[in-house]
Amino acid sequence: IEWLLGRTAAKDAVRHLLKQKLGLVLCPADIEIGQDENRRPMAQGDWLSQVGQPVEISITHTAGVAAAVASLSGSVGIDMEPEGRQLVEFANAAFTPEEQALLAELGQPDSQRWDLRLWCAKEAVGKAIGQGMAHGPLSFIARRINPQDGLIELEASERMGQEFPMLRGRTLTAVTGQDEGFIIATAVN
């Protein structure tokens, strides 16, 4: 059911984007959600000839809820987790000591769930660059967390940079927030 909800959310994201940016009105049935060679979701349909460029999409689903984003200006990524998810049991594997120090410096109440925001940011950035977290949760390393605007700046790990040289030295930014009991992160590449 979550998979189907994700595809429905992706169709709606594409429809809203194209209506807002190009004035193109589509029905959900006009939009097919397929996969590219890397198994990333992609929007397809006869309408693409009217748009003249690909519409990038990303989908996430968890706990019976799904969300999607669509973009005409680059690859996108989205991830979400329920606010109640606990990361304590694998925080040492998911976050470097430097990231754990960043989280500790925030001094935010648990309700802000910066650990989950960081986790979702890593997932969203991985989706946006099209490689996922190829080397696990340490594929991307947080360098800065801004609690005022929810921005998290990350860099590719050394191993990711070796495998994907185009990521070396780049700052990858995710926007995080909370809504309806979920932590959400989005990123554009």
Short mmCIF file of C-alpha atoms in Angstrom, two decimals:
data_model
loop_
_atom_site.label_atom_id
_atom_site.label_comp_id
_atom_site.label_asym_id
_atom_site.label_seq_id
_atom_site.Cartn_x
_atom_site.Cartn_y
_atom_site.Cartn_z
CA ILE A 1 0.00 0.00 0.00
CA GLU A 2 2.84 2.40 0.84
CA TRP A 3 4.41 1.73 -2.56
CA LEU A 4 1.13 2.64 -4.26
CA LEU A 5 0.71 5.72 -2.06
CA GLY A 6 4.22 6.80 -3.10
CA ARG A 7 3.36 6.55 -6.80
CA THR A 8 0.14 8.49 -6.22
CA ALA A 9 2.07 11.20 -4.35
CA ALA A 10 4.63 11.37 -7.19
CA LYS A 11 1.91 11.82 -9.80
CA ASP A 12 0.38 14.63 -7.75
CA ALA A 13 3.79 16.28 -7.27
CA VAL A 14 4.37 16.21 -11.05
CA ARG A 15 0.86 17.50 -11.78
CA HIS A 16 1.16 20.40 -9.33
CA LEU A 17 4.65 21.34 -10.55
CA LEU A 18 3.67 21.39 -14.22
CA LYS A 19 0.49 23.32 -13.58
CA GLN A 20 2.31 25.90 -11.44
CA LYS A 21 5.40 26.34 -13.63
CA LEU A 22 4.07 25.70 -17.15
CA GLY A 23 0.27 25.97 -16.93
CA LEU A 24 0.04 22.34 -18.10
CA VAL A 25 -2.97 20.50 -16.67
CA LEU A 26 -2.63 16.72 -16.47
CA CYS A 27 -4.73 13.91 -15.05
CA PRO A 28 -3.07 11.31 -12.81
CA ALA A 29 -3.59 8.73 -15.55
CA ASP A 30 -1.43 10.83 -17.92
CA ILE A 31 1.62 10.28 -15.73
CA GLU A 32 3.43 6.96 -15.59
CA ILE A 33 5.94 6.31 -12.85
CA GLY A 34 8.74 4.10 -14.15
CA GLN A 35 12.35 3.49 -13.18
CA ASP A 36 15.62 4.51 -14.74
CA GLU A 37 18.66 2.24 -15.10
CA ASN A 38 19.59 2.90 -11.45
CA ARG A 39 16.08 2.00 -10.24
CA ARG A 40 15.29 5.62 -9.42
CA PRO A 41 11.67 6.62 -10.02
CA MET A 42 11.03 8.65 -13.13
CA ALA A 43 7.98 10.40 -14.54
CA GLN A 44 6.99 9.34 -18.04
CA GLY A 45 4.21 10.04 -20.52
CA ASP A 46 3.31 11.66 -23.82
CA TRP A 47 3.19 15.04 -22.05
CA LEU A 48 7.01 15.09 -21.84
CA SER A 49 7.17 16.38 -25.43
CA GLN A 50 5.26 19.49 -24.27
CA VAL A 51 7.64 20.05 -21.34
CA GLY A 52 10.89 19.69 -23.27
CA GLN A 53 12.92 18.46 -20.31
CA PRO A 54 12.74 15.65 -17.77
CA VAL A 55 10.76 16.07 -14.58
CA GLU A 56 12.84 14.67 -11.74
CA ILE A 57 11.01 12.96 -8.88
CA SER A 58 11.77 11.33 -5.56
CA ILE A 59 9.49 9.25 -3.36
CA THR A 60 9.52 8.24 0.28
CA HIS A 61 7.13 6.16 2.36
CA THR A 62 7.05 4.92 5.92
CA ALA A 63 4.51 4.08 8.63
CA GLY A 64 1.60 4.10 6.19
CA VAL A 65 2.39 7.57 4.81
CA ALA A 66 4.00 8.59 1.52
CA ALA A 67 5.41 11.83 0.12
CA ALA A 68 7.06 12.87 -3.13
CA VAL A 69 8.79 15.87 -4.69
CA ALA A 70 9.18 16.88 -8.33
CA SER A 71 11.61 19.29 -9.96
CA LEU A 72 12.35 20.83 -13.34
CA SER A 73 15.69 22.22 -12.14
CA GLY A 74 17.69 19.19 -11.09
CA SER A 75 17.62 15.85 -9.37
CA VAL A 76 15.70 15.80 -6.11
CA GLY A 77 15.61 13.63 -3.03
CA ILE A 78 13.14 13.27 -0.18
CA ASP A 79 13.09 11.16 2.94
CA MET A 80 10.93 11.02 6.03
CA GLU A 81 10.72 9.11 9.29
CA PRO A 82 8.17 9.07 12.10
CA GLU A 83 9.22 11.40 14.94
CA GLY A 84 9.13 8.45 17.33
CA ARG A 85 11.75 6.37 15.52
CA GLN A 86 14.71 5.66 17.76
CA LEU A 87 18.25 5.82 16.36
CA VAL A 88 20.05 5.28 19.67
CA GLU A 89 20.83 1.63 18.94
CA PHE A 90 22.81 2.44 15.79
CA ALA A 91 23.83 6.09 16.21
CA ASN A 92 27.51 5.12 16.40
CA ALA A 93 27.25 3.37 13.03
CA ALA A 94 25.16 6.14 11.44
CA PHE A 95 27.05 9.22 12.62
CA THR A 96 30.75 10.04 12.87
CA PRO A 97 32.11 11.33 16.20
CA GLU A 98 32.19 14.81 14.62
CA GLU A 99 28.51 14.52 13.67
CA GLN A 100 27.64 13.32 17.15
CA ALA A 101 29.44 16.40 18.51
CA LEU A 102 27.44 18.64 16.14
CA LEU A 103 24.23 17.07 17.42
CA ALA A 104 25.31 17.48 21.04
CA GLU A 105 26.20 21.17 20.47
CA LEU A 106 22.66 21.95 19.34
CA GLY A 107 21.33 21.53 22.83
CA GLN A 108 17.88 21.18 21.29
CA PRO A 109 15.07 19.42 23.11
CA ASP A 110 14.35 15.88 21.99
CA SER A 111 11.20 17.16 20.26
CA GLN A 112 13.40 18.70 17.54
CA ARG A 113 14.85 15.27 16.67
CA TRP A 114 18.04 16.51 15.03
CA ASP A 115 19.33 12.93 14.92
CA LEU A 116 16.41 11.96 12.68
CA ARG A 117 16.77 15.16 10.67
CA LEU A 118 20.41 14.29 10.00
CA TRP A 119 19.50 10.72 9.06
CA CYS A 120 16.80 11.93 6.66
CA ALA A 121 19.15 14.58 5.23
CA LYS A 122 21.69 11.88 4.37
CA GLU A 123 18.99 9.80 2.68
CA ALA A 124 17.59 12.77 0.75
CA VAL A 125 21.03 13.87 -0.49
CA GLY A 126 21.84 10.31 -1.56
CA LYS A 127 18.62 10.17 -3.58
CA ALA A 128 19.24 13.61 -5.11
CA ILE A 129 22.68 12.65 -6.42
CA GLY A 130 21.32 9.35 -7.74
CA GLN A 131 23.62 7.06 -5.78
CA GLY A 132 21.76 6.60 -2.52
CA MET A 133 23.96 5.88 0.46
CA ALA A 134 26.20 3.60 -1.57
CA HIS A 135 28.52 3.06 1.38
CA GLY A 136 25.99 3.10 4.18
CA PRO A 137 25.06 5.98 6.49
CA LEU A 138 28.62 7.31 6.51
CA SER A 139 28.47 7.98 2.75
CA PHE A 140 27.75 11.62 3.59
CA ILE A 141 29.13 13.58 6.53
CA ALA A 142 27.40 16.60 8.07
CA ARG A 143 29.62 19.67 8.32
CA ARG A 144 27.05 22.19 9.52
CA ILE A 145 23.57 22.10 11.05
CA ASN A 146 21.54 25.31 11.20
CA PRO A 147 18.72 24.92 13.75
CA GLN A 148 17.13 28.25 12.76
CA ASP A 149 16.25 27.24 9.20
CA GLY A 150 16.63 23.45 9.34
CA LEU A 151 19.45 23.38 6.79
CA ILE A 152 22.02 20.61 7.01
CA GLU A 153 25.18 20.87 4.92
CA LEU A 154 26.92 17.62 4.06
CA GLU A 155 29.92 16.45 2.05
CA ALA A 156 30.60 13.12 0.45
CA SER A 157 32.80 10.84 2.50
CA GLU A 158 36.31 10.17 1.25
CA ARG A 159 35.21 6.77 -0.04
CA MET A 160 32.22 8.27 -1.91
CA GLY A 161 34.49 10.98 -3.33
CA GLN A 162 36.88 8.35 -4.65
CA GLU A 163 34.08 6.41 -6.31
CA PHE A 164 32.20 9.50 -7.52
CA PRO A 165 34.82 12.22 -8.18
CA MET A 166 32.14 14.77 -9.14
CA LEU A 167 31.15 14.87 -5.44
CA ARG A 168 34.58 15.82 -4.11
CA GLY A 169 34.63 19.18 -2.36
CA ARG A 170 30.92 19.85 -2.99
CA THR A 171 28.56 21.02 -0.29
CA LEU A 172 25.29 19.12 -0.49
CA THR A 173 22.43 20.81 1.35
CA ALA A 174 19.22 19.33 2.71
CA VAL A 175 16.27 21.23 4.12
CA THR A 176 14.67 19.53 7.11
CA GLY A 177 11.47 20.06 9.03
CA GLN A 178 8.73 18.47 11.08
CA ASP A 179 5.12 18.00 10.01
CA GLU A 180 2.24 15.89 11.25
CA GLY A 181 4.45 13.68 13.40
CA PHE A 182 7.14 13.13 10.77
CA ILE A 183 10.65 14.42 10.18
CA ILE A 184 11.12 15.31 6.49
CA ALA A 185 14.23 16.23 4.49
CA THR A 186 14.51 17.34 0.87
CA ALA A 187 17.55 18.02 -1.31
CA VAL A 188 18.19 19.21 -4.86
CA ASN A 189 21.33 18.33 -6.79
#
